[in-house]
mmCIF file of C-alpha atoms in Angstrom:
data_model
loop_
_atom_site.group_PDB
_atom_site.id
_atom_site.type_symbol
_atom_site.label_atom_id
_atom_site.label_comp_id
_atom_site.label_asym_id
_atom_site.label_seq_id
_atom_site.Cartn_x
_atom_site.Cartn_y
_atom_site.Cartn_z
ATOM 1 C CA UNK A 249 -0.123 0.042 -0.346
ATOM 2 C CA UNK A 250 1.165 3.700 -0.279
ATOM 3 C CA UNK A 251 2.859 5.059 2.829
ATOM 4 C CA UNK A 252 1.895 7.755 4.344
ATOM 5 C CA UNK A 253 4.682 10.300 5.799
ATOM 6 C CA UNK A 254 2.829 12.160 8.755
ATOM 7 C CA UNK A 255 4.726 15.364 9.730
ATOM 8 C CA UNK A 256 6.100 15.313 12.451
ATOM 9 C CA UNK A 257 6.886 18.978 14.719
ATOM 10 C CA UNK A 258 3.110 20.032 15.495
ATOM 11 C CA UNK A 259 2.498 23.599 17.105
ATOM 12 C CA UNK A 260 1.583 22.794 20.658
ATOM 13 C CA UNK A 261 1.536 26.212 21.335
ATOM 14 C CA UNK A 262 1.237 29.581 19.455
ATOM 15 C CA UNK A 263 4.558 31.212 20.153
ATOM 16 C CA UNK A 264 6.718 28.817 19.206
ATOM 17 C CA UNK A 265 4.795 28.970 15.927
ATOM 18 C CA UNK A 266 5.536 32.766 15.608
ATOM 19 C CA UNK A 267 9.425 31.725 16.453
ATOM 20 C CA UNK A 268 9.155 29.291 13.546
ATOM 21 C CA UNK A 269 7.198 32.460 10.130
ATOM 22 C CA UNK A 270 10.816 33.869 11.671
ATOM 23 C CA UNK A 271 12.471 31.101 9.239
ATOM 24 C CA UNK A 272 10.500 32.217 6.209
ATOM 25 C CA UNK A 273 10.634 35.742 6.671
ATOM 26 C CA UNK A 274 13.223 38.469 5.248
ATOM 27 C CA UNK A 275 14.250 40.075 1.938
ATOM 28 C CA UNK A 276 17.458 38.237 -0.046
ATOM 29 C CA UNK A 277 19.971 42.093 0.591
ATOM 30 C CA UNK A 278 19.366 41.166 4.593
ATOM 31 C CA UNK A 279 20.149 37.233 4.159
ATOM 32 C CA UNK A 280 23.098 37.668 1.772
ATOM 33 C CA UNK A 281 24.450 40.212 4.375
ATOM 34 C CA UNK A 282 23.744 37.756 7.009
ATOM 35 C CA UNK A 283 25.523 35.187 5.212
ATOM 36 C CA UNK A 284 28.500 36.878 4.533
ATOM 37 C CA UNK A 285 29.161 37.979 7.947
ATOM 38 C CA UNK A 286 28.991 34.625 8.760
ATOM 39 C CA UNK A 287 30.899 32.630 5.828
ATOM 40 C CA UNK A 288 32.504 35.873 4.157
ATOM 41 C CA UNK A 289 32.074 37.200 0.422
ATOM 42 C CA UNK A 290 30.440 35.022 -2.330
ATOM 43 C CA UNK A 291 30.763 35.280 -5.741
ATOM 44 C CA UNK A 292 27.042 36.888 -7.663
ATOM 45 C CA UNK A 293 27.487 33.902 -9.674
ATOM 46 C CA UNK A 294 29.060 31.569 -8.387
ATOM 47 C CA UNK A 295 26.626 28.524 -6.998
ATOM 48 C CA UNK A 296 26.195 28.576 -3.063
ATOM 49 C CA UNK A 297 27.578 26.639 -1.365
ATOM 50 C CA UNK A 298 26.407 23.926 1.491
ATOM 51 C CA UNK A 299 27.244 25.849 4.155
ATOM 52 C CA UNK A 300 25.576 29.157 2.695
ATOM 53 C CA UNK A 301 22.503 27.099 1.922
ATOM 54 C CA UNK A 302 22.246 25.810 5.040
ATOM 55 C CA UNK A 303 21.517 29.404 6.973
ATOM 56 C CA UNK A 304 19.368 30.486 3.657
ATOM 57 C CA UNK A 305 15.340 31.467 4.808
ATOM 58 C CA UNK A 306 12.906 30.661 2.548
ATOM 59 C CA UNK A 307 12.628 32.998 0.495
ATOM 60 C CA UNK A 308 16.752 33.437 -0.873
ATOM 61 C CA UNK A 309 16.324 29.686 -1.349
ATOM 62 C CA UNK A 310 13.679 29.873 -3.626
ATOM 63 C CA UNK A 311 15.918 32.887 -5.672
ATOM 64 C CA UNK A 312 19.283 30.825 -5.934
ATOM 65 C CA UNK A 313 16.834 27.348 -6.829
ATOM 66 C CA UNK A 314 15.642 29.197 -10.444
ATOM 67 C CA UNK A 315 19.268 31.201 -10.217
ATOM 68 C CA UNK A 316 20.832 27.604 -10.627
ATOM 69 C CA UNK A 317 18.028 25.828 -11.210
ATOM 70 C CA UNK A 318 20.718 24.088 -14.535
ATOM 71 C CA UNK A 319 23.202 22.673 -11.452
ATOM 72 C CA UNK A 320 22.167 19.478 -10.058
ATOM 73 C CA UNK A 321 24.079 18.842 -6.579
ATOM 74 C CA UNK A 322 22.815 22.525 -6.038
ATOM 75 C CA UNK A 323 19.399 21.766 -7.324
ATOM 76 C CA UNK A 324 19.384 19.083 -4.518
ATOM 77 C CA UNK A 325 20.249 20.738 -1.735
ATOM 78 C CA UNK A 326 18.361 23.836 -2.352
ATOM 79 C CA UNK A 327 14.908 22.018 -2.258
ATOM 80 C CA UNK A 328 16.205 19.861 0.973
ATOM 81 C CA UNK A 329 16.531 23.578 2.808
ATOM 82 C CA UNK A 330 13.085 24.874 1.444
ATOM 83 C CA UNK A 331 11.684 21.797 2.551
ATOM 84 C CA UNK A 332 13.396 22.424 6.417
ATOM 85 C CA UNK A 333 12.300 25.649 6.106
ATOM 86 C CA UNK A 334 8.232 24.537 5.516
ATOM 87 C CA UNK A 335 8.739 20.894 7.201
ATOM 88 C CA UNK A 336 5.968 20.980 10.921
ATOM 89 C CA UNK A 337 4.074 23.908 8.832
ATOM 90 C CA UNK A 338 0.690 22.687 8.892
ATOM 91 C CA UNK A 339 -2.622 24.944 6.614
ATOM 92 C CA UNK A 340 -4.773 24.106 9.280
ATOM 93 C CA UNK A 341 -4.116 26.195 11.759
ATOM 94 C CA UNK A 342 -3.591 29.044 9.242
ATOM 95 C CA UNK A 343 -6.705 30.736 10.964
ATOM 96 C CA UNK A 344 -4.932 30.780 14.525
ATOM 97 C CA UNK A 345 -2.255 32.350 13.789
ATOM 98 C CA UNK A 346 -0.950 35.839 13.590
ATOM 99 C CA UNK A 347 -1.344 37.447 10.029
ATOM 100 C CA UNK A 348 2.758 36.494 9.261
ATOM 101 C CA UNK A 349 1.938 33.555 8.998
ATOM 102 C CA UNK A 350 -0.099 34.296 5.156
ATOM 103 C CA UNK A 351 3.229 35.754 4.286
ATOM 104 C CA UNK A 352 5.478 32.084 5.476
ATOM 105 C CA UNK A 353 2.584 30.440 2.928
ATOM 106 C CA UNK A 354 2.700 32.388 0.437
ATOM 107 C CA UNK A 355 6.787 31.762 0.380
ATOM 108 C CA UNK A 356 5.859 28.374 0.377
ATOM 109 C CA UNK A 357 3.518 28.550 -2.640
ATOM 110 C CA UNK A 358 6.648 30.029 -4.548
ATOM 111 C CA UNK A 359 9.370 27.144 -3.299
ATOM 112 C CA UNK A 360 6.634 24.800 -4.548
ATOM 113 C CA UNK A 361 6.893 26.853 -8.091
ATOM 114 C CA UNK A 362 10.331 26.714 -7.968
ATOM 115 C CA UNK A 363 10.568 22.844 -6.382
ATOM 116 C CA UNK A 364 8.413 21.521 -9.623
ATOM 117 C CA UNK A 365 10.620 23.915 -12.704
ATOM 118 C CA UNK A 366 13.627 22.338 -10.438
ATOM 119 C CA UNK A 367 12.416 18.285 -11.017
ATOM 120 C CA UNK A 368 11.599 18.876 -14.472
ATOM 121 C CA UNK A 369 15.390 20.123 -14.729
ATOM 122 C CA UNK A 370 16.670 17.081 -14.151
ATOM 123 C CA UNK A 371 14.331 14.760 -14.883
ATOM 124 C CA UNK A 372 16.879 11.711 -15.401
ATOM 125 C CA UNK A 373 19.005 12.502 -11.674
ATOM 126 C CA UNK A 374 17.331 10.563 -9.116
ATOM 127 C CA UNK A 375 18.713 12.432 -5.563
ATOM 128 C CA UNK A 376 16.642 16.061 -7.219
ATOM 129 C CA UNK A 377 13.897 13.350 -7.629
ATOM 130 C CA UNK A 378 13.732 12.349 -4.623
ATOM 131 C CA UNK A 379 14.039 15.369 -2.565
ATOM 132 C CA UNK A 380 11.959 16.838 -5.078
ATOM 133 C CA UNK A 381 8.659 14.398 -4.148
ATOM 134 C CA UNK A 382 9.469 14.400 -0.191
ATOM 135 C CA UNK A 383 9.465 18.393 0.002
ATOM 136 C CA UNK A 384 6.497 18.524 -2.407
ATOM 137 C CA UNK A 385 4.815 16.828 0.696
ATOM 138 C CA UNK A 386 5.634 19.017 3.067
ATOM 139 C CA UNK A 387 4.914 20.924 0.781
ATOM 140 C CA UNK A 388 1.010 20.866 -0.244
ATOM 141 C CA UNK A 389 0.932 19.922 3.627
ATOM 142 C CA UNK A 390 2.430 23.207 4.904
ATOM 143 C CA UNK A 391 -0.022 24.944 1.695
ATOM 144 C CA UNK A 392 -3.335 23.145 1.469
ATOM 145 C CA UNK A 393 -5.064 20.971 -1.446
ATOM 146 C CA UNK A 394 -4.927 23.647 -3.736
ATOM 147 C CA UNK A 395 -1.308 22.823 -4.273
ATOM 148 C CA UNK A 396 -2.260 19.798 -5.686
ATOM 149 C CA UNK A 397 -2.106 21.604 -9.356
ATOM 150 C CA UNK A 398 -2.084 19.315 -12.950
ATOM 151 C CA UNK A 399 1.186 20.362 -12.895
ATOM 152 C CA UNK A 400 3.064 19.430 -9.190
ATOM 153 C CA UNK A 401 0.592 15.858 -9.151
ATOM 154 C CA UNK A 402 2.336 15.326 -13.739
ATOM 155 C CA UNK A 403 5.847 16.073 -11.813
ATOM 156 C CA UNK A 404 5.300 13.681 -9.147
ATOM 157 C CA UNK A 405 4.312 11.444 -11.720
ATOM 158 C CA UNK A 406 6.815 11.427 -13.801
ATOM 159 C CA UNK A 407 10.181 11.367 -11.254
ATOM 160 C CA UNK A 408 8.406 8.232 -10.633
ATOM 161 C CA UNK A 409 7.138 6.709 -13.986
ATOM 162 C CA UNK A 410 11.337 8.283 -14.932
ATOM 163 C CA UNK A 411 12.328 5.868 -11.890
ATOM 164 C CA UNK A 412 10.884 2.743 -11.258
ATOM 165 C CA UNK A 413 13.295 1.038 -10.150
ATOM 166 C CA UNK A 414 14.488 3.811 -7.627
ATOM 167 C CA UNK A 415 12.816 2.500 -4.150
ATOM 168 C CA UNK A 416 13.155 6.015 -2.581
ATOM 169 C CA UNK A 417 11.496 8.254 -5.133
ATOM 170 C CA UNK A 418 8.923 6.102 -5.391
ATOM 171 C CA UNK A 419 8.797 5.681 -1.258
ATOM 172 C CA UNK A 420 8.811 10.107 -0.980
ATOM 173 C CA UNK A 421 6.492 10.555 -4.985
ATOM 174 C CA UNK A 422 3.613 7.813 -2.913
ATOM 175 C CA UNK A 423 3.302 10.400 0.085
ATOM 176 C CA UNK A 424 3.847 12.766 -1.696
ATOM 177 C CA UNK A 425 0.877 11.760 -4.242
ATOM 178 C CA UNK A 426 -1.394 10.439 -0.813
ATOM 179 C CA UNK A 427 -1.350 13.421 1.071
ATOM 180 C CA UNK A 428 -1.901 15.813 -1.693
ATOM 181 C CA UNK A 429 -5.292 13.469 -2.768
ATOM 182 C CA UNK A 430 -6.607 13.686 0.998
ATOM 183 C CA UNK A 431 -9.696 14.787 1.412
ATOM 184 C CA UNK A 432 -9.398 16.564 -2.439
ATOM 185 C CA UNK A 433 -11.462 14.612 -4.906
ATOM 186 C CA UNK A 434 -10.049 17.170 -7.787
ATOM 187 C CA UNK A 435 -6.227 16.027 -7.002
ATOM 188 C CA UNK A 436 -7.652 11.992 -7.102
ATOM 189 C CA UNK A 437 -9.043 12.931 -9.918
ATOM 190 C CA UNK A 438 -5.830 14.706 -11.807
ATOM 191 C CA UNK A 439 -3.956 11.628 -10.301
ATOM 192 C CA UNK A 440 -6.335 9.143 -12.933
ATOM 193 C CA UNK A 441 -6.481 10.624 -15.630
ATOM 194 C CA UNK A 442 -2.517 10.928 -15.422
ATOM 195 C CA UNK A 443 -2.422 6.787 -15.116
ATOM 196 C CA UNK A 444 -0.972 7.210 -10.747
ATOM 197 C CA UNK A 445 -3.118 4.136 -10.538
ATOM 198 C CA UNK A 446 -0.834 2.473 -13.033
ATOM 199 C CA UNK A 447 2.103 3.193 -12.352
ATOM 200 C CA UNK A 448 1.886 3.245 -8.626
ATOM 201 C CA UNK A 449 0.127 -0.884 -9.374
ATOM 202 C CA UNK A 450 3.558 -0.568 -11.713
ATOM 203 C CA UNK A 451 6.031 0.431 -8.599
ATOM 204 C CA UNK A 452 4.843 -2.274 -6.044
ATOM 205 C CA UNK A 453 5.211 -4.732 -8.721
ATOM 206 C CA UNK A 454 9.180 -4.159 -9.807
ATOM 207 C CA UNK A 455 9.287 -4.401 -5.438
#
């Protein structure tokens, strides 16, 4: 059966959640100055180092992913950073938290679009597809049902088709599909129309 990966780190108290939101905010220029203080000056056109990626905020990581989209290893690391920032942020808490949560949700939408672009740019790189599927699963939980667009669903299904013998791609892809279709009839129809059921059966038979 398709695995369902549950998101850990739900917010027990509102002040804790507000602290999490701060990881999303901040402009790119402010983040660049912060990284320079911590890591030294960067080359403007050079791909960021792993250390630089690790201290990026959501807006910075999304911008860097779009800028260095064609560098597979960097794309994988930036997807991972976007996932780390979004992890634990749940859409159903949005109405209970301050306005800044709406800002973080908007940043997650931009991050999701960038992750899909990265997956499209590296269809044969299993590491990018694996991290991309896992990141989309977390972002979909964070954003809500409307994030399960045809483009997002197709990116996951294409990853699974291209890597039918890569167990982690299949595992994270199936998890992303489960989250995308939970209480979402429109997403169920998208998956069905794109051959998702047959693909999941094929994946199970391959392993």
